[in-house]
PDB file of C-alpha atoms in Angstrom:
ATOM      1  CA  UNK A   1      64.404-194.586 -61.398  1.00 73.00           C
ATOM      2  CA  UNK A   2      64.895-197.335 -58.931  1.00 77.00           C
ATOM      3  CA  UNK A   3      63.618-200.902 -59.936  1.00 87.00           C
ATOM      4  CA  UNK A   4      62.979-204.137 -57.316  1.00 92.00           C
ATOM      5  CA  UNK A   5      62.450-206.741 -59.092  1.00 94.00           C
ATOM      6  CA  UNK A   6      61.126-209.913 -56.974  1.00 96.00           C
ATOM      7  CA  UNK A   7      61.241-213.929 -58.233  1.00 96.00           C
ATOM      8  CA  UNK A   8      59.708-215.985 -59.240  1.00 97.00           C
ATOM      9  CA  UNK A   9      55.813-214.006 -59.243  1.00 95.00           C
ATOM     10  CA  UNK A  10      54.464-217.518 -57.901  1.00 96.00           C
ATOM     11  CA  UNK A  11      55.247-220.547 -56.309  1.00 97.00           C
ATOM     12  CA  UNK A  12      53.178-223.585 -55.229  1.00 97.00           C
ATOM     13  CA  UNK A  13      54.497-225.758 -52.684  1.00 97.00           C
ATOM     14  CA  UNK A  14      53.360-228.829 -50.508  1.00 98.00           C
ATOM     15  CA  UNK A  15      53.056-228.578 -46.810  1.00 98.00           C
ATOM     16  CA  UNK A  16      56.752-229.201 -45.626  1.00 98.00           C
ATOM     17  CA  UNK A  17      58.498-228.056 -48.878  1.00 98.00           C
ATOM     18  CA  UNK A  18      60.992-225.522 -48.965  1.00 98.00           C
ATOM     19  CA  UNK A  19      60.230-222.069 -50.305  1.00 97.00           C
ATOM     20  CA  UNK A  20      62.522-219.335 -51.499  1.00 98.00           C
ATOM     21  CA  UNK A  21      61.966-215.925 -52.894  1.00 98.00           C
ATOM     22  CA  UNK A  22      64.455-213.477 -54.443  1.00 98.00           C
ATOM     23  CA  UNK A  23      64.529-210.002 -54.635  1.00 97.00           C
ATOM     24  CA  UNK A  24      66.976-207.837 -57.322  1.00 97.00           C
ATOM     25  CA  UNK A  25      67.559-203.605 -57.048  1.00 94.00           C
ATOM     26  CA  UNK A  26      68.754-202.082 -60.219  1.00 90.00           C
ATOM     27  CA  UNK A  27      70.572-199.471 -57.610  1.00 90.00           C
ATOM     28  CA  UNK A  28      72.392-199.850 -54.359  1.00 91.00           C
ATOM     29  CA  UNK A  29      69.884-200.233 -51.524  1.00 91.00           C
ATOM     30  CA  UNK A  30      70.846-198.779 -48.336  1.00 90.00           C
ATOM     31  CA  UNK A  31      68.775-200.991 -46.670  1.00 90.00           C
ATOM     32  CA  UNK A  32      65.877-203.538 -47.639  1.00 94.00           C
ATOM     33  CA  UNK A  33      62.723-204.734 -45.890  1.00 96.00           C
ATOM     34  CA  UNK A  34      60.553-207.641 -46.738  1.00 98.00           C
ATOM     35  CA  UNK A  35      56.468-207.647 -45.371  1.00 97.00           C
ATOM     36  CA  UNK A  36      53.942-210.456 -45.849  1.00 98.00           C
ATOM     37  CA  UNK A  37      50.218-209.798 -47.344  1.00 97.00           C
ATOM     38  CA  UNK A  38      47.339-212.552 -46.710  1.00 97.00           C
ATOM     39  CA  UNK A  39      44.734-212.741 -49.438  1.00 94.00           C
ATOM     40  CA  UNK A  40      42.608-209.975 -49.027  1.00 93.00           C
ATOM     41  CA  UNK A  41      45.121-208.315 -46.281  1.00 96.00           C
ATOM     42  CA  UNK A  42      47.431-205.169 -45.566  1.00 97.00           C
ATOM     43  CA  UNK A  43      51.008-205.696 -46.157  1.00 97.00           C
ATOM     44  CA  UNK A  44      53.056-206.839 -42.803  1.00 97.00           C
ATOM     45  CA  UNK A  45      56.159-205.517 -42.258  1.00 96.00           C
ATOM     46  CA  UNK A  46      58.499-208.653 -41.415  1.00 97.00           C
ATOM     47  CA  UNK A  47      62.043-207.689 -40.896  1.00 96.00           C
ATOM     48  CA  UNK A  48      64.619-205.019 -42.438  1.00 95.00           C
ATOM     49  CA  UNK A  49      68.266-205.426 -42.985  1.00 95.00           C
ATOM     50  CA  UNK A  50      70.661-202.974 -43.315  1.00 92.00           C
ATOM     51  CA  UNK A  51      74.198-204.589 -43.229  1.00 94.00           C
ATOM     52  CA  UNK A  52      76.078-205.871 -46.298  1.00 95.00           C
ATOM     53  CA  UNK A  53      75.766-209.902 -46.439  1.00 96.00           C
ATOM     54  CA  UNK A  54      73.739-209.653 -43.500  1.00 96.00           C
ATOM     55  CA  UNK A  55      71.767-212.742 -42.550  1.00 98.00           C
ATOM     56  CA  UNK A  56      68.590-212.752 -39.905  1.00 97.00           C
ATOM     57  CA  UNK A  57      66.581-215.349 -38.739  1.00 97.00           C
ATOM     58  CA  UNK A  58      63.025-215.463 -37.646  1.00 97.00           C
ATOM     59  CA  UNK A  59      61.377-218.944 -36.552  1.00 97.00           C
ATOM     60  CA  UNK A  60      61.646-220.756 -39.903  1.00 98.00           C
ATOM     61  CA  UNK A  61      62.149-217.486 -42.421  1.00 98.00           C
ATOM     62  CA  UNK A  62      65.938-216.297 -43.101  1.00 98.00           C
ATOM     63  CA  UNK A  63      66.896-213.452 -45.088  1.00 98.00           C
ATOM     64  CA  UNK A  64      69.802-212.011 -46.538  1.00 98.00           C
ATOM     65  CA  UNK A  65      71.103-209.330 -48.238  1.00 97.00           C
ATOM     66  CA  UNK A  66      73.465-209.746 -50.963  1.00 96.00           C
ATOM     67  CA  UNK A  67      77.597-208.242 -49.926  1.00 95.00           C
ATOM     68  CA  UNK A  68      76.765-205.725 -52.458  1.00 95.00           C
ATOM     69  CA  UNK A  69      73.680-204.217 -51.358  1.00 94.00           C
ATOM     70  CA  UNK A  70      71.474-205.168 -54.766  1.00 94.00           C
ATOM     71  CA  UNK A  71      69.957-208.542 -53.629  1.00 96.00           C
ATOM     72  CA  UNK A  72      68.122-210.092 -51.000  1.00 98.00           C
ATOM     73  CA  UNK A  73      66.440-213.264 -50.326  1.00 98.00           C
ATOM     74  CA  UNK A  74      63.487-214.618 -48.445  1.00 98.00           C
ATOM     75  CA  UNK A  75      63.982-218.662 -46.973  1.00 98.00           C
ATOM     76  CA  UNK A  76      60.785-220.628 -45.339  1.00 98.00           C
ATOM     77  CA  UNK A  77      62.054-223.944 -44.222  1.00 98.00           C
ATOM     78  CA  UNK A  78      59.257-226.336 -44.025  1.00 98.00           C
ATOM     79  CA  UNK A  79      56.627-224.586 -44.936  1.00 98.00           C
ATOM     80  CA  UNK A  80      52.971-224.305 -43.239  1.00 98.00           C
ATOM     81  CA  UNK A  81      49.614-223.503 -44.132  1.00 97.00           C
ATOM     82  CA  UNK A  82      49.958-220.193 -42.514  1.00 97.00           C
ATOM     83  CA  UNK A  83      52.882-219.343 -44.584  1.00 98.00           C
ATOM     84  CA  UNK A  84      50.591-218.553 -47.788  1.00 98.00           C
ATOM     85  CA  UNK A  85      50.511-215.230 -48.757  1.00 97.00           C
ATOM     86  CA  UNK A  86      52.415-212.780 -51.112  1.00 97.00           C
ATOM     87  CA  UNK A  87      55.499-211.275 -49.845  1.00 98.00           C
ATOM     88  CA  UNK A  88      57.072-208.137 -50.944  1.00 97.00           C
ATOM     89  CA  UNK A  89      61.006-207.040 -50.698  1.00 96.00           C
ATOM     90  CA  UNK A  90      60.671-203.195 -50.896  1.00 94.00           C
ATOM     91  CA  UNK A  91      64.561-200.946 -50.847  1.00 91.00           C
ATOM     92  CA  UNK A  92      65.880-197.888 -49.729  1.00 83.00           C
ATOM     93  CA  UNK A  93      67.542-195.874 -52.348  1.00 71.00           C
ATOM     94  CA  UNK A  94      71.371-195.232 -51.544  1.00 64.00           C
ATOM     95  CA  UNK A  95      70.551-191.654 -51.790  1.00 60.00           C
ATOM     96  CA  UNK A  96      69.891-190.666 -48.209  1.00 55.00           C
ATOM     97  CA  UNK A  97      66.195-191.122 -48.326  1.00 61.00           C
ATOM     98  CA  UNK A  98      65.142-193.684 -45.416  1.00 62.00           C
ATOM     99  CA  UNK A  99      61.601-193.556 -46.017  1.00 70.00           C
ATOM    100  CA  UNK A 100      60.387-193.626 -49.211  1.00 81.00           C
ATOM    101  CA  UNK A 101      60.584-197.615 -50.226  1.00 87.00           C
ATOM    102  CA  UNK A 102      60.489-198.774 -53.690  1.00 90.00           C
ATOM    103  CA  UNK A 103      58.583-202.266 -53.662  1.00 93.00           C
ATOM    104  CA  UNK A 104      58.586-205.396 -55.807  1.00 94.00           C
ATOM    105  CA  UNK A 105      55.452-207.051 -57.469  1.00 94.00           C
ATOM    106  CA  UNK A 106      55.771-209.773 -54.730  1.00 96.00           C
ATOM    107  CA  UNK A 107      55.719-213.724 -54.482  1.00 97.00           C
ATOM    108  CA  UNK A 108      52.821-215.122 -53.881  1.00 96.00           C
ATOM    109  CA  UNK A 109      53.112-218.478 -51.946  1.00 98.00           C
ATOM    110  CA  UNK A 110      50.328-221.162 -52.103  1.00 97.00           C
ATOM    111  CA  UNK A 111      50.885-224.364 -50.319  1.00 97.00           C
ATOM    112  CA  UNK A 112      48.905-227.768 -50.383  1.00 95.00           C
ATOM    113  CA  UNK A 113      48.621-228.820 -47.275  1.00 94.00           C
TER     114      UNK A 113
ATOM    115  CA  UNK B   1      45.999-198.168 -30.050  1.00 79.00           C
ATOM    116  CA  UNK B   2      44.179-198.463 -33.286  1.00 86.00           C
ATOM    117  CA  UNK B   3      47.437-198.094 -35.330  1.00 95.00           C
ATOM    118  CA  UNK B   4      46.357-196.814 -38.979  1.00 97.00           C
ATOM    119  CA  UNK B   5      42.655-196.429 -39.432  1.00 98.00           C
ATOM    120  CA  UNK B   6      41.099-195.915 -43.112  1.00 98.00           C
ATOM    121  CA  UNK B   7      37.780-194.954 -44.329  1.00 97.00           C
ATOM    122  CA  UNK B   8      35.362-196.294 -46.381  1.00 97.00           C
ATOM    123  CA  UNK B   9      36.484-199.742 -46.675  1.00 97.00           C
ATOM    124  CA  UNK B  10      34.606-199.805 -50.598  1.00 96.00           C
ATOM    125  CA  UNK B  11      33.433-196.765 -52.871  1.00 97.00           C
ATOM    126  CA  UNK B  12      32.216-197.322 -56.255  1.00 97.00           C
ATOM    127  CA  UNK B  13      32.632-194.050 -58.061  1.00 97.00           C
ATOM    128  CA  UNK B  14      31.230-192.789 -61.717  1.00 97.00           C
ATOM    129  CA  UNK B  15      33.918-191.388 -63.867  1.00 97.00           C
ATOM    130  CA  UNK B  16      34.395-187.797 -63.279  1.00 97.00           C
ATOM    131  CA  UNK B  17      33.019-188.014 -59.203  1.00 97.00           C
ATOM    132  CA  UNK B  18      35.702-187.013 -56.488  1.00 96.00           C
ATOM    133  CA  UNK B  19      36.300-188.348 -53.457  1.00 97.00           C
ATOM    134  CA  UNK B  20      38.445-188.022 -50.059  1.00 98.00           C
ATOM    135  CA  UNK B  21      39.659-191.160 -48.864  1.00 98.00           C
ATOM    136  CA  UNK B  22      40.642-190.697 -44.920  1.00 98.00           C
ATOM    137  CA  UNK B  23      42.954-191.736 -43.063  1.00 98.00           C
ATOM    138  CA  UNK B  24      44.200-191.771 -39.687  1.00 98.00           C
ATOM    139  CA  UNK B  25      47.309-192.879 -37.307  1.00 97.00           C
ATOM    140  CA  UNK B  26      47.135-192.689 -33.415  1.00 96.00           C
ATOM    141  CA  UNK B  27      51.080-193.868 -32.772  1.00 95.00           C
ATOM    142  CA  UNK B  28      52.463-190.198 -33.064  1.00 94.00           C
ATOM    143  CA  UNK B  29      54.176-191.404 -36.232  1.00 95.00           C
ATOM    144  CA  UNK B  30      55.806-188.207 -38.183  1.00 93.00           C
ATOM    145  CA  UNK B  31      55.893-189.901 -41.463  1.00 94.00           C
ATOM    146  CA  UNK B  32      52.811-190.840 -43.596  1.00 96.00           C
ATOM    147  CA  UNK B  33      52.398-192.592 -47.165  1.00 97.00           C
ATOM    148  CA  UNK B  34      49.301-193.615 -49.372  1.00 98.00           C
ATOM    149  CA  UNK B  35      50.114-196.303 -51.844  1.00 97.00           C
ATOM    150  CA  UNK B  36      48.255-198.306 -54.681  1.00 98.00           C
ATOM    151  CA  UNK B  37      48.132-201.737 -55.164  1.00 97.00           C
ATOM    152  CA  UNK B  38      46.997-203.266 -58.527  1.00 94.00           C
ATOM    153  CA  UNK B  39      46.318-206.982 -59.351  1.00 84.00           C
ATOM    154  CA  UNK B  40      49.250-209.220 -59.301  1.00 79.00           C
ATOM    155  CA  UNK B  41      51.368-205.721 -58.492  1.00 83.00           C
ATOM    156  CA  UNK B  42      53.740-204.437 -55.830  1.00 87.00           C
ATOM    157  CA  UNK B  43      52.800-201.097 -54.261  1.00 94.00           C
ATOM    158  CA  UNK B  44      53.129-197.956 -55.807  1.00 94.00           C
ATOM    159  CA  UNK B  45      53.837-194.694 -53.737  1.00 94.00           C
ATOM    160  CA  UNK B  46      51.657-191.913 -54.657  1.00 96.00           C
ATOM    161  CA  UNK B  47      52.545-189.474 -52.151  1.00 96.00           C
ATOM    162  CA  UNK B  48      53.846-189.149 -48.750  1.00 95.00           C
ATOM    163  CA  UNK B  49      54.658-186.555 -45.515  1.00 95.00           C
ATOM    164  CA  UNK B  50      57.607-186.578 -43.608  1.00 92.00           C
ATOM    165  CA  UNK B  51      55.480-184.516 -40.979  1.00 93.00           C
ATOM    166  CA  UNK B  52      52.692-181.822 -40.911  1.00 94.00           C
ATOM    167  CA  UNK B  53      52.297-179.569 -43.265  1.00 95.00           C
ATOM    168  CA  UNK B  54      55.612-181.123 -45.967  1.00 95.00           C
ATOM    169  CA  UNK B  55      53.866-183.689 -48.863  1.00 95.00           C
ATOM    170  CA  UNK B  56      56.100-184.547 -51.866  1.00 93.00           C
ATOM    171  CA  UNK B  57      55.644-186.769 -54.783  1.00 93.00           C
ATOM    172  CA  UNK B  58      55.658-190.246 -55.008  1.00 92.00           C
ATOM    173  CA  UNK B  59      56.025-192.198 -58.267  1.00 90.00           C
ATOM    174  CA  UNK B  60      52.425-192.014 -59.182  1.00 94.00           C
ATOM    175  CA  UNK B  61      51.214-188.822 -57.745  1.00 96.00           C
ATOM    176  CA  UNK B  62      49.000-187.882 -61.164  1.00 96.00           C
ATOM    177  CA  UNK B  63      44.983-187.228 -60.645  1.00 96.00           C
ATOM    178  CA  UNK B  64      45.773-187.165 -56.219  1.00 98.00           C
ATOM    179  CA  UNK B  65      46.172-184.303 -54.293  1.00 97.00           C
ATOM    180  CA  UNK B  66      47.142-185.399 -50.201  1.00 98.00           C
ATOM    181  CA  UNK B  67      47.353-182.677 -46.968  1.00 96.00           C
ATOM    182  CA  UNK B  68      48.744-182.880 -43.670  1.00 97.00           C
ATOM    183  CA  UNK B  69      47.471-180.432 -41.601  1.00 96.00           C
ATOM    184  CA  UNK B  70      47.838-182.326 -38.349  1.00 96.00           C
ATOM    185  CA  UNK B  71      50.223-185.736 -37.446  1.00 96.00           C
ATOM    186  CA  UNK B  72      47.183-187.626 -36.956  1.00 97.00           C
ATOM    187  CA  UNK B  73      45.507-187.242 -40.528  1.00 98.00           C
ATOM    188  CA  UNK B  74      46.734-187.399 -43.940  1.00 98.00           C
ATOM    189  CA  UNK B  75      43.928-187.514 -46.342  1.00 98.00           C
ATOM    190  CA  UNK B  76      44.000-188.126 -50.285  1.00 98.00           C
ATOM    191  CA  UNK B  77      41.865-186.399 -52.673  1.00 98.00           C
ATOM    192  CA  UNK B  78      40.447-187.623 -55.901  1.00 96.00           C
ATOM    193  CA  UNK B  79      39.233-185.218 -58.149  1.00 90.00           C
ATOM    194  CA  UNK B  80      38.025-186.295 -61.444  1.00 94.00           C
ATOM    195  CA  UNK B  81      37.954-190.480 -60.680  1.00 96.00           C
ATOM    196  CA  UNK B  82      38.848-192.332 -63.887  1.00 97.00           C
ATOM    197  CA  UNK B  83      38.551-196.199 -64.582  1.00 96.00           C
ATOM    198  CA  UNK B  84      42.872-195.703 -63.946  1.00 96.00           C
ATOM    199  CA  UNK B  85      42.187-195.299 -60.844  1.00 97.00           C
ATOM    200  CA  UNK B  86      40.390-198.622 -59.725  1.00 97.00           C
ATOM    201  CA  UNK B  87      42.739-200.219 -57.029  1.00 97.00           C
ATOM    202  CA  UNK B  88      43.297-200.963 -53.859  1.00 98.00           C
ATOM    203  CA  UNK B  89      44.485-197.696 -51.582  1.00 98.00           C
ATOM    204  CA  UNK B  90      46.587-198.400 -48.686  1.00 98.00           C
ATOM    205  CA  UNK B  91      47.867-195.825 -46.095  1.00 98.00           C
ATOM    206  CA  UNK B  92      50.696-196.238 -43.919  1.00 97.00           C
ATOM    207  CA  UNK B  93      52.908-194.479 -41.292  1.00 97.00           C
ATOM    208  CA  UNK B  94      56.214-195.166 -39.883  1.00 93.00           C
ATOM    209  CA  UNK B  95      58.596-193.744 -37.353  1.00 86.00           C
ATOM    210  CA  UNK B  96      62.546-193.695 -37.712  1.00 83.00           C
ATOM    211  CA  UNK B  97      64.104-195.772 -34.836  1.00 80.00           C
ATOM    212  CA  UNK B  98      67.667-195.713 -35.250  1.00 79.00           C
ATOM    213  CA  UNK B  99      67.748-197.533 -38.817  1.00 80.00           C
ATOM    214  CA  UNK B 100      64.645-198.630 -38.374  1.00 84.00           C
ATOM    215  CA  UNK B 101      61.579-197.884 -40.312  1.00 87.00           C
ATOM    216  CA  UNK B 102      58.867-200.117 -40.124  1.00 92.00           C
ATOM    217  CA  UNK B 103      56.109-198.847 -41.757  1.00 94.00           C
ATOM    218  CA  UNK B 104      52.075-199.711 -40.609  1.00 97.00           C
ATOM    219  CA  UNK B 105      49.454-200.129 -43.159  1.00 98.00           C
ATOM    220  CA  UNK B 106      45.975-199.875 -42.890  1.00 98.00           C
ATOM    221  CA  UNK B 107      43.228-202.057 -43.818  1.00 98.00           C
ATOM    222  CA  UNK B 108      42.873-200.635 -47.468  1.00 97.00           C
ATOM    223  CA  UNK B 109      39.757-198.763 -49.523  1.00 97.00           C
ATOM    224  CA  UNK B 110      38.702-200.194 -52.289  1.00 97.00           C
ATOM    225  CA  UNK B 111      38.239-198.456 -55.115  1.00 97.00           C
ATOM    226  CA  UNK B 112      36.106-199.112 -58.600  1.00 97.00           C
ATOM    227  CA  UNK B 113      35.463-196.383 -60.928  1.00 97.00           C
ATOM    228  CA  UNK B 114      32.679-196.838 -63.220  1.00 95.00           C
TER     229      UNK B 114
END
């Protein structure tokens, strides 16, 4: 079946640092989305992209998703406090089914302020 | 709105006990999903509705049985609770807007079996 794998599992950054999280389908996706989880939290849903090499921006976060439709990333430019949590990438199969979404383990972000 | 509601919060079971964990959506969402979430893990579907009265497997659907009877409610049923089964539930909805599908999660149960 479909696998998303997400890296690196954990990252620990200092207030202001940079902070990037990748995301890798063993299938096509037809689209991916990425949400953010506090500790102790529901998953949030954060954006989804459906174009190939699309990139969005949000604030400080940009994502994109890779010209072939197997890849994303997740970029926090300067990051804050507020930014800790885990965040998931979670695809689409290419098979026509928009609603069941296969996630990955997640990245969970710490950050010394 | 109260978006995706979920009940209890915590259960402790003993092995072998069933259970019902509830929940609820008031944003007229067709599509409904309960997921697991284990330690250091992504989120595993279990099983899911793409509108009253249609379930289907997930990718962990073994020892969970789910209904739909109305849009509002999608229950899922435990019936013999093994220690397997200690996680973290989460229920969602979602609603297809164009491409689209964000999906809302509840608050999460819980869930230790003994």
């Amino acid at each position: 079946g479909q696998q998303v794998m997400q890296i690196p599992q954990y990252q620990h950054v200092q207030e202001g640092e940079d902070f990037t999280t990748y995301c890798n389908s063993s299938t096509t996706l037809s689209n991916i989305q990425w949400y953010k989880q506090r500790p102790g939290g529901h998953p949030v849903f954060l954006i989804q992209l459906v174009k190939s090499g699309e990139v969005k921006k949000q604030k400080r976060l940009t994502f994109q998703f890779g010209e072939a439709k197997k890849n994303s990333s997740l970029h926090i430019t300067a990051t804050q406090t507020t930014d800790v949590g885990t965040y998931f990438c979670a695809g689409f199969g290419s098979g026509g089914s928009n609603y069941k979404l296969t996630f990955g383990k997640g990245t969970l972000l710490t950050v010394n302020p | 709105n109260a978006g995706v509601t979920q009940t209890p919060k915590f259960r402790i079971l003993k092995i072998g006990q069933s259970m019902t964990l509830q929940c609820t959506q008031d944003m007229n969402h067709n599509y409904m999903y309960w997921y697991r979430q284990d330690p250091g893990m992504g989120l595993k579907l279990i099983y899911y509705s793409v509108g009253a009265g249609i379930t289907d497997k997930g990718e962990v659907p073994n020892g969970y049985n789910v209904s739909r009877s109305t849009t509002e409610d999608f229950p899922l049923r435990l019936e013999l609770a093994a220690p397997s089964q200690t996680s973290v539930y989460f229920c969602a909805s979602s609603i297809l807007a164009g491409e689209i599908n964000e999906q809302f999660f509840g608050p999460g149960t819980r869930l230790t079996v003994l």
